[in-house]
Tab-separated table of C-alpha atoms in Angstrom:
chain	number	residue	atom	x	y	z
A	952	UNK	CA	-100.487	319.534	180.669
A	953	UNK	CA	-100.214	323.060	179.733
A	954	UNK	CA	-102.657	325.209	177.730
A	955	UNK	CA	-102.290	325.709	174.478
A	956	UNK	CA	-100.874	329.512	173.170
A	957	UNK	CA	-103.687	330.425	171.172
A	958	UNK	CA	-106.299	329.356	173.968
A	959	UNK	CA	-104.407	331.353	176.533
A	960	UNK	CA	-104.153	334.429	174.340
A	961	UNK	CA	-108.141	334.210	174.185
A	962	UNK	CA	-108.041	333.261	177.704
A	963	UNK	CA	-106.470	336.870	178.627
A	964	UNK	CA	-108.301	338.956	175.942
A	965	UNK	CA	-111.359	337.841	177.677
A	966	UNK	CA	-109.742	339.172	180.841
A	967	UNK	CA	-108.283	342.521	179.732
A	968	UNK	CA	-107.301	344.796	181.855
A	969	UNK	CA	-104.928	347.650	182.502
A	970	UNK	CA	-101.517	347.120	180.851
A	971	UNK	CA	-99.190	345.456	183.304
A	972	UNK	CA	-95.191	345.716	183.431
A	973	UNK	CA	-93.304	342.307	183.138
A	974	UNK	CA	-89.530	341.889	184.230
A	975	UNK	CA	-86.630	340.664	181.812
A	976	UNK	CA	-86.545	337.623	180.067
A	977	UNK	CA	-83.317	335.446	180.919
A	978	UNK	CA	-82.211	332.547	178.844
A	979	UNK	CA	-79.807	330.136	180.702
A	980	UNK	CA	-77.394	327.893	178.812
A	981	UNK	CA	-75.965	324.743	179.524
A	982	UNK	CA	-72.643	326.662	179.482
A	983	UNK	CA	-73.735	328.630	182.272
A	984	UNK	CA	-73.752	325.468	184.577
A	985	UNK	CA	-77.965	325.535	185.078
A	986	UNK	CA	-79.079	322.618	182.459
A	987	UNK	CA	-77.695	319.404	181.168
A	988	UNK	CA	-76.739	318.627	178.006
A	989	UNK	CA	-78.943	317.400	175.305
A	990	UNK	CA	-79.709	313.571	175.457
A	991	UNK	CA	-78.898	313.474	179.332
A	992	UNK	CA	-79.747	310.104	180.926
A	993	UNK	CA	-81.742	310.586	184.220
A	994	UNK	CA	-79.195	311.081	186.937
A	995	UNK	CA	-79.684	309.415	190.195
A	996	UNK	CA	-82.079	306.776	189.113
A	997	UNK	CA	-81.169	304.950	192.551
A	998	UNK	CA	-81.833	307.675	194.581
A	999	UNK	CA	-85.073	308.336	196.285
A	1000	UNK	CA	-86.417	309.643	199.372
A	1001	UNK	CA	-86.484	308.405	202.866
A	1002	UNK	CA	-89.602	307.051	203.932
A	1003	UNK	CA	-92.985	308.846	203.035
A	1004	UNK	CA	-94.715	310.395	205.897
A	1005	UNK	CA	-98.603	310.771	205.705
A	1006	UNK	CA	-100.975	313.862	207.084
A	1007	UNK	CA	-104.445	314.232	207.269
A	1008	UNK	CA	-105.503	317.064	205.204
A	1009	UNK	CA	-108.767	318.353	203.761
A	1010	UNK	CA	-110.592	315.466	201.659
A	1011	UNK	CA	-107.211	313.630	201.929
A	1012	UNK	CA	-104.619	311.570	203.508
A	1013	UNK	CA	-101.539	312.953	202.228
A	1014	UNK	CA	-98.493	311.065	201.719
A	1015	UNK	CA	-95.329	313.291	200.997
A	1016	UNK	CA	-91.606	313.619	201.319
A	1017	UNK	CA	-89.567	315.982	203.394
A	1018	UNK	CA	-86.580	317.037	203.363
A	1019	UNK	CA	-83.950	319.906	204.971
A	1020	UNK	CA	-84.187	321.122	208.348
A	1021	UNK	CA	-87.580	321.213	210.539
A	1022	UNK	CA	-87.169	325.162	211.206
A	1023	UNK	CA	-86.061	325.971	207.851
A	1024	UNK	CA	-87.648	328.044	205.145
A	1025	UNK	CA	-91.029	326.240	203.911
A	1026	UNK	CA	-90.948	325.245	200.094
A	1027	UNK	CA	-93.830	323.561	198.447
A	1028	UNK	CA	-92.776	321.681	195.560
A	1029	UNK	CA	-96.045	320.426	193.317
A	1030	UNK	CA	-95.410	317.314	190.851
A	1031	UNK	CA	-97.667	317.233	187.580
A	1032	UNK	CA	-99.416	314.507	185.728
A	1033	UNK	CA	-98.565	311.892	184.869
A	1034	UNK	CA	-95.449	312.040	187.031
A	1035	UNK	CA	-94.806	311.883	190.768
A	1036	UNK	CA	-92.673	313.207	193.767
A	1037	UNK	CA	-89.410	311.989	192.297
A	1038	UNK	CA	-89.496	314.595	189.664
A	1039	UNK	CA	-88.009	316.380	192.669
A	1040	UNK	CA	-85.424	313.994	193.903
A	1041	UNK	CA	-82.536	315.571	192.478
A	1042	UNK	CA	-83.931	319.280	193.488
A	1043	UNK	CA	-84.381	318.534	197.253
A	1044	UNK	CA	-81.133	317.631	198.401
A	1045	UNK	CA	-79.724	320.888	196.616
A	1046	UNK	CA	-82.938	323.133	198.418
A	1047	UNK	CA	-82.419	321.292	201.863
A	1048	UNK	CA	-78.620	322.168	201.837
A	1049	UNK	CA	-79.893	326.104	201.037
A	1050	UNK	CA	-81.670	325.653	204.353
A	1051	UNK	CA	-84.893	325.165	203.383
A	1052	UNK	CA	-87.807	322.913	204.816
A	1053	UNK	CA	-88.719	321.180	201.211
A	1054	UNK	CA	-92.098	319.557	201.134
A	1055	UNK	CA	-93.336	317.308	198.498
A	1056	UNK	CA	-96.855	315.933	198.541
A	1057	UNK	CA	-98.480	313.207	196.052
A	1058	UNK	CA	-101.618	315.098	194.516
A	1059	UNK	CA	-104.613	313.298	194.943
A	1060	UNK	CA	-104.368	309.871	192.780
A	1061	UNK	CA	-101.175	309.354	193.070
A	1062	UNK	CA	-98.724	307.539	194.947
A	1063	UNK	CA	-99.573	306.745	198.562
A	1064	UNK	CA	-102.412	309.597	198.784
A	1065	UNK	CA	-105.728	308.475	199.692
A	1066	UNK	CA	-109.061	310.152	200.205
A	1067	UNK	CA	-110.135	309.890	203.712
A	1068	UNK	CA	-113.961	309.066	202.357
A	1069	UNK	CA	-115.398	306.600	199.994
A	1070	UNK	CA	-117.919	309.350	199.402
A	1071	UNK	CA	-115.780	311.716	198.371
A	1072	UNK	CA	-115.727	312.689	194.690
A	1073	UNK	CA	-112.719	311.448	192.654
A	1074	UNK	CA	-112.756	315.266	191.691
A	1075	UNK	CA	-109.949	316.293	189.402
A	1076	UNK	CA	-110.643	319.766	188.469
A	1077	UNK	CA	-107.829	322.637	188.899
A	1078	UNK	CA	-109.722	324.367	192.172
A	1079	UNK	CA	-110.063	320.955	193.892
A	1080	UNK	CA	-106.247	320.385	193.884
A	1081	UNK	CA	-105.682	323.997	194.918
A	1082	UNK	CA	-107.833	323.594	197.886
A	1083	UNK	CA	-105.605	320.271	198.669
A	1084	UNK	CA	-102.488	322.193	198.656
A	1085	UNK	CA	-103.999	324.863	201.144
A	1086	UNK	CA	-104.868	321.846	203.247
A	1087	UNK	CA	-101.990	320.566	203.210
A	1088	UNK	CA	-100.405	323.788	204.442
A	1089	UNK	CA	-102.637	324.053	207.042
A	1090	UNK	CA	-102.117	320.498	208.390
A	1091	UNK	CA	-98.533	320.942	208.788
A	1092	UNK	CA	-99.129	324.421	210.341
A	1093	UNK	CA	-97.167	326.297	207.549
A	1094	UNK	CA	-98.810	329.712	207.328
A	1095	UNK	CA	-96.534	330.970	204.158
A	1096	UNK	CA	-94.412	329.566	201.792
A	1097	UNK	CA	-92.445	329.466	198.394
A	1098	UNK	CA	-94.393	327.075	195.981
A	1099	UNK	CA	-93.141	325.607	192.756
A	1100	UNK	CA	-94.167	323.462	190.133
A	1101	UNK	CA	-94.809	322.251	186.527
A	1102	UNK	CA	-98.083	320.824	184.811
A	1103	UNK	CA	-100.688	320.291	187.204
A	1104	UNK	CA	-98.334	321.272	189.926
A	1105	UNK	CA	-97.728	324.595	187.942
A	1106	UNK	CA	-101.273	325.318	187.572
A	1107	UNK	CA	-102.243	324.537	191.527
A	1108	UNK	CA	-99.290	326.685	192.257
A	1109	UNK	CA	-100.466	329.492	189.890
A	1110	UNK	CA	-103.853	329.170	191.846
A	1111	UNK	CA	-102.266	329.751	195.077
A	1112	UNK	CA	-100.323	332.755	194.236
A	1113	UNK	CA	-103.329	334.573	192.777
A	1114	UNK	CA	-106.082	333.818	195.477
A	1115	UNK	CA	-103.870	332.861	198.366
A	1116	UNK	CA	-100.876	335.306	197.956
A	1117	UNK	CA	-100.778	335.469	201.687
A	1118	UNK	CA	-99.871	332.147	202.054
A	1119	UNK	CA	-97.237	332.282	198.751
A	1120	UNK	CA	-94.167	334.275	199.459
A	1121	UNK	CA	-92.794	333.664	195.572
A	1122	UNK	CA	-93.590	331.448	192.852
A	1123	UNK	CA	-91.488	329.430	190.323
A	1124	UNK	CA	-93.668	328.032	187.512
A	1125	UNK	CA	-92.611	325.902	184.670
A	1126	UNK	CA	-94.603	327.115	181.342
A	1127	UNK	CA	-95.755	330.161	183.129
A	1128	UNK	CA	-99.351	331.208	183.940
A	1129	UNK	CA	-101.569	328.146	183.403
A	1130	UNK	CA	-104.972	328.974	185.171
A	1131	UNK	CA	-107.803	327.864	182.886
A	1132	UNK	CA	-111.924	327.858	182.648
A	1133	UNK	CA	-114.533	325.547	180.913
A	1134	UNK	CA	-115.627	328.497	179.196
A	1135	UNK	CA	-112.146	328.993	177.187
A	1136	UNK	CA	-111.505	325.629	176.830
A	1137	UNK	CA	-114.850	325.210	175.086
A	1138	UNK	CA	-113.401	327.114	171.959
A	1139	UNK	CA	-111.699	325.341	169.313
A	1140	UNK	CA	-108.133	325.582	168.072
A	1141	UNK	CA	-106.343	325.108	164.617
A	1142	UNK	CA	-105.945	321.278	163.725
A	1143	UNK	CA	-102.563	321.127	164.653
A	1144	UNK	CA	-102.983	322.556	168.098
A	1145	UNK	CA	-105.861	320.119	168.602
A	1146	UNK	CA	-103.458	317.383	167.432
A	1147	UNK	CA	-101.369	317.827	170.738
A	1148	UNK	CA	-104.443	317.121	172.745
A	1149	UNK	CA	-105.058	313.667	171.653
A	1150	UNK	CA	-105.050	312.010	174.666
A	1151	UNK	CA	-107.586	314.826	176.291
A	1152	UNK	CA	-110.076	313.691	173.330
A	1153	UNK	CA	-109.545	310.074	174.162
A	1154	UNK	CA	-110.080	310.276	177.866
A	1155	UNK	CA	-113.654	311.754	176.850
A	1156	UNK	CA	-114.396	308.164	175.614
A	1157	UNK	CA	-115.343	305.405	177.656
A	1158	UNK	CA	-113.013	303.676	175.417
A	1159	UNK	CA	-110.212	306.157	176.591
A	1160	UNK	CA	-111.284	305.516	180.496
A	1161	UNK	CA	-110.530	301.703	180.090
A	1162	UNK	CA	-107.695	301.864	177.985
A	1163	UNK	CA	-105.978	304.072	180.325
A	1164	UNK	CA	-106.910	301.681	183.289
A	1165	UNK	CA	-105.551	298.692	181.352
A	1166	UNK	CA	-102.594	300.260	180.177
A	1167	UNK	CA	-101.792	302.629	182.628
A	1168	UNK	CA	-97.818	302.225	182.667
A	1169	UNK	CA	-97.773	302.000	178.828
A	1170	UNK	CA	-99.527	305.250	178.500
A	1171	UNK	CA	-97.584	306.992	181.287
A	1172	UNK	CA	-94.288	306.295	179.669
A	1173	UNK	CA	-95.812	307.178	176.085
A	1174	UNK	CA	-96.731	310.712	177.578
A	1175	UNK	CA	-92.981	310.590	179.145
A	1176	UNK	CA	-91.321	310.129	175.826
A	1177	UNK	CA	-93.676	312.934	173.902
A	1178	UNK	CA	-93.378	315.263	176.345
A	1179	UNK	CA	-89.549	315.184	176.842
A	1180	UNK	CA	-88.360	313.743	173.429
A	1181	UNK	CA	-84.541	314.442	174.255
A	1182	UNK	CA	-84.686	313.183	177.911
A	1183	UNK	CA	-83.035	309.546	177.820
A	1184	UNK	CA	-84.753	308.421	180.969
A	1185	UNK	CA	-83.777	304.724	181.987
A	1186	UNK	CA	-86.097	301.545	182.997
A	1187	UNK	CA	-84.997	302.167	186.343
A	1188	UNK	CA	-85.813	305.893	186.301
A	1189	UNK	CA	-89.237	304.963	185.162
A	1190	UNK	CA	-89.881	302.012	187.440
A	1191	UNK	CA	-89.357	304.726	190.734
A	1192	UNK	CA	-92.173	306.410	189.613
A	1193	UNK	CA	-94.631	303.860	188.344
A	1194	UNK	CA	-96.062	302.617	191.647
A	1195	UNK	CA	-97.504	306.120	192.097
A	1196	UNK	CA	-99.934	305.462	189.293
A	1197	UNK	CA	-101.233	302.109	190.807
A	1198	UNK	CA	-103.190	304.593	193.487
A	1199	UNK	CA	-106.755	303.088	193.371
A	1200	UNK	CA	-108.095	306.874	192.481
A	1201	UNK	CA	-105.530	307.530	189.798
A	1202	UNK	CA	-107.321	306.721	186.703
A	1203	UNK	CA	-110.839	308.519	187.950
A	1204	UNK	CA	-108.621	311.695	188.764
A	1205	UNK	CA	-107.221	311.643	186.011
A	1206	UNK	CA	-110.009	311.101	183.492
A	1207	UNK	CA	-112.204	313.591	185.532
A	1208	UNK	CA	-109.521	316.475	185.127
A	1209	UNK	CA	-109.532	316.390	181.753
A	1210	UNK	CA	-113.344	315.436	181.197
A	1211	UNK	CA	-113.768	318.432	183.506
A	1212	UNK	CA	-111.612	321.106	181.321
A	1213	UNK	CA	-113.789	320.316	178.108
A	1214	UNK	CA	-117.351	320.507	180.265
A	1215	UNK	CA	-117.821	316.829	180.109
A	1216	UNK	CA	-118.122	316.259	183.803
A	1217	UNK	CA	-119.656	318.651	186.493
A	1218	UNK	CA	-117.502	319.482	189.156
A	1219	UNK	CA	-118.349	320.066	192.956
A	1220	UNK	CA	-120.788	323.285	193.662
A	1221	UNK	CA	-118.315	323.833	197.045
A	1222	UNK	CA	-115.704	324.974	194.230
A	1223	UNK	CA	-117.832	326.995	191.934
A	1224	UNK	CA	-117.124	330.707	193.859
A	1225	UNK	CA	-113.374	329.497	193.355
A	1226	UNK	CA	-113.819	328.607	189.954
A	1227	UNK	CA	-115.548	331.921	189.022
A	1228	UNK	CA	-112.768	333.894	189.877
A	1229	UNK	CA	-110.394	331.871	188.226
A	1230	UNK	CA	-112.565	332.293	184.911
A	1231	UNK	CA	-111.508	335.925	185.341
A	1232	UNK	CA	-107.381	334.873	185.229
A	1233	UNK	CA	-106.459	336.696	188.183
A	1234	UNK	CA	-103.149	338.655	188.071
A	1235	UNK	CA	-100.582	337.048	190.452
A	1236	UNK	CA	-98.242	339.792	192.419
A	1237	UNK	CA	-95.957	337.748	194.128
A	1238	UNK	CA	-92.393	337.635	193.023
A	1239	UNK	CA	-91.963	335.095	190.406
A	1240	UNK	CA	-89.592	333.140	187.817
A	1241	UNK	CA	-91.339	331.331	184.955
A	1242	UNK	CA	-89.262	328.882	183.518
A	1243	UNK	CA	-89.478	326.551	179.889
A	1244	UNK	CA	-87.175	324.158	178.425
A	1245	UNK	CA	-86.045	324.226	174.974
A	1246	UNK	CA	-87.133	320.992	174.081
A	1247	UNK	CA	-90.657	320.624	175.887
A	1248	UNK	CA	-92.833	318.478	173.542
A	1249	UNK	CA	-95.922	319.197	175.394
A	1250	UNK	CA	-98.188	321.729	174.604
A	1251	UNK	CA	-97.308	324.901	176.053
A	1252	UNK	CA	-97.455	328.957	175.408
A	1253	UNK	CA	-94.683	331.491	174.580
A	1254	UNK	CA	-93.242	333.318	177.402
A	1255	UNK	CA	-94.478	336.604	175.824
A	1256	UNK	CA	-98.024	335.146	176.161
A	1257	UNK	CA	-98.117	335.400	179.522
A	1258	UNK	CA	-95.526	337.525	181.060
A	1259	UNK	CA	-98.158	340.309	181.679
A	1260	UNK	CA	-100.016	337.997	184.037
A	1261	UNK	CA	-97.389	338.474	186.618
A	1262	UNK	CA	-97.376	341.803	187.921
A	1263	UNK	CA	-94.836	341.745	190.714
A	1264	UNK	CA	-91.092	341.297	190.271
A	1265	UNK	CA	-91.030	338.932	187.527
A	1266	UNK	CA	-88.476	337.116	185.325
A	1267	UNK	CA	-88.423	334.245	182.598
A	1268	UNK	CA	-86.017	331.548	181.881
A	1269	UNK	CA	-85.602	329.270	178.988
A	1270	UNK	CA	-83.367	326.228	180.019
A	1271	UNK	CA	-81.577	324.984	176.986
A	1272	UNK	CA	-79.663	321.653	176.287
A	1273	UNK	CA	-82.663	319.432	175.375
A	1274	UNK	CA	-85.018	320.122	178.419
A	1275	UNK	CA	-88.512	319.187	177.858
A	1276	UNK	CA	-91.697	318.879	180.147
A	1277	UNK	CA	-90.461	317.417	183.171
A	1278	UNK	CA	-88.197	320.458	183.958
A	1279	UNK	CA	-87.221	319.827	187.518
A	1280	UNK	CA	-86.227	315.807	186.892
A	1281	UNK	CA	-84.199	317.188	183.527
A	1282	UNK	CA	-82.490	319.970	185.074
A	1283	UNK	CA	-82.660	319.946	188.807
A	1284	UNK	CA	-79.978	322.395	189.421
A	1285	UNK	CA	-81.593	325.080	187.074
A	1286	UNK	CA	-85.117	324.450	189.017
A	1287	UNK	CA	-83.080	324.675	192.212
A	1288	UNK	CA	-81.369	327.782	191.214
A	1289	UNK	CA	-84.610	329.504	190.263
A	1290	UNK	CA	-86.265	328.931	193.623
A	1291	UNK	CA	-83.243	330.010	195.444
A	1292	UNK	CA	-83.204	333.371	193.410
A	1293	UNK	CA	-87.048	334.019	193.383
A	1294	UNK	CA	-86.904	334.107	197.672
A	1295	UNK	CA	-84.090	336.423	197.168
A	1296	UNK	CA	-85.681	338.653	194.853
């Protein structure tokens, strides 16, 4: 889930540098046709992707959906936790119709994505997911792409834009700049802020690991409800995504992600240099649009807290109408519009 604003402010104070100039802030309303009204049910609950493809990419055999012309402009869409590729089931047709080659991989530990070796650590640290994304692009011979995401996907997208800008044409990131570090995460927050991270502390215990393994679907559904309190998704919408959490590595990757953040689990030494760079909170120079829902129930920073991390052409859009944490699924038109607009920036 996105980093709390207090934590991010400390991050960037520690990474202070020259003053950066940010672009305008835009508020997009339901009246403008960009979002769904408050209380919107998930449209297209019967919709899905065609046959899921698979490609060997680094540590993984990545399962992914693809839409649009094979020779279209690549667009990499990255989902979050605990969600899956169906967050983009209504975004993909819009982008495909606009001529994009839309690529939507299941993250490690989700859906049909599998580790290629039993010996590979079931690692959920931020650097591992970013390297996965680069390996996926390499496997498909994609040299440069637009990249967009939310939650874990937004963090990964931000890392790609910051550390591999030659591979990233432009960026759309829900909840803004989400790059973190273990050192910054070790700093305590006020009690009300810590309360929002209840599941992170639960996952730090063996009781939490066993509880998530035993009650995965119940747990995921609760997170969906808390993170998007006005999203009236139905049983069919949840059932479409639920098989993604039956991945044999889902629990291990999820638990490691949150334990690693708190310094309770080791990362892999091969990612140390990447994490060192990320701990300096590098700026992002590629054209960027950040998005935020007006009813995001998950911890997230205020746009003003991260605007200066984007040093290229930049705009922020607040999507109104009761839009929560899973923004591309709750407001697909607004999300797709941001991708098209940032491409033309």
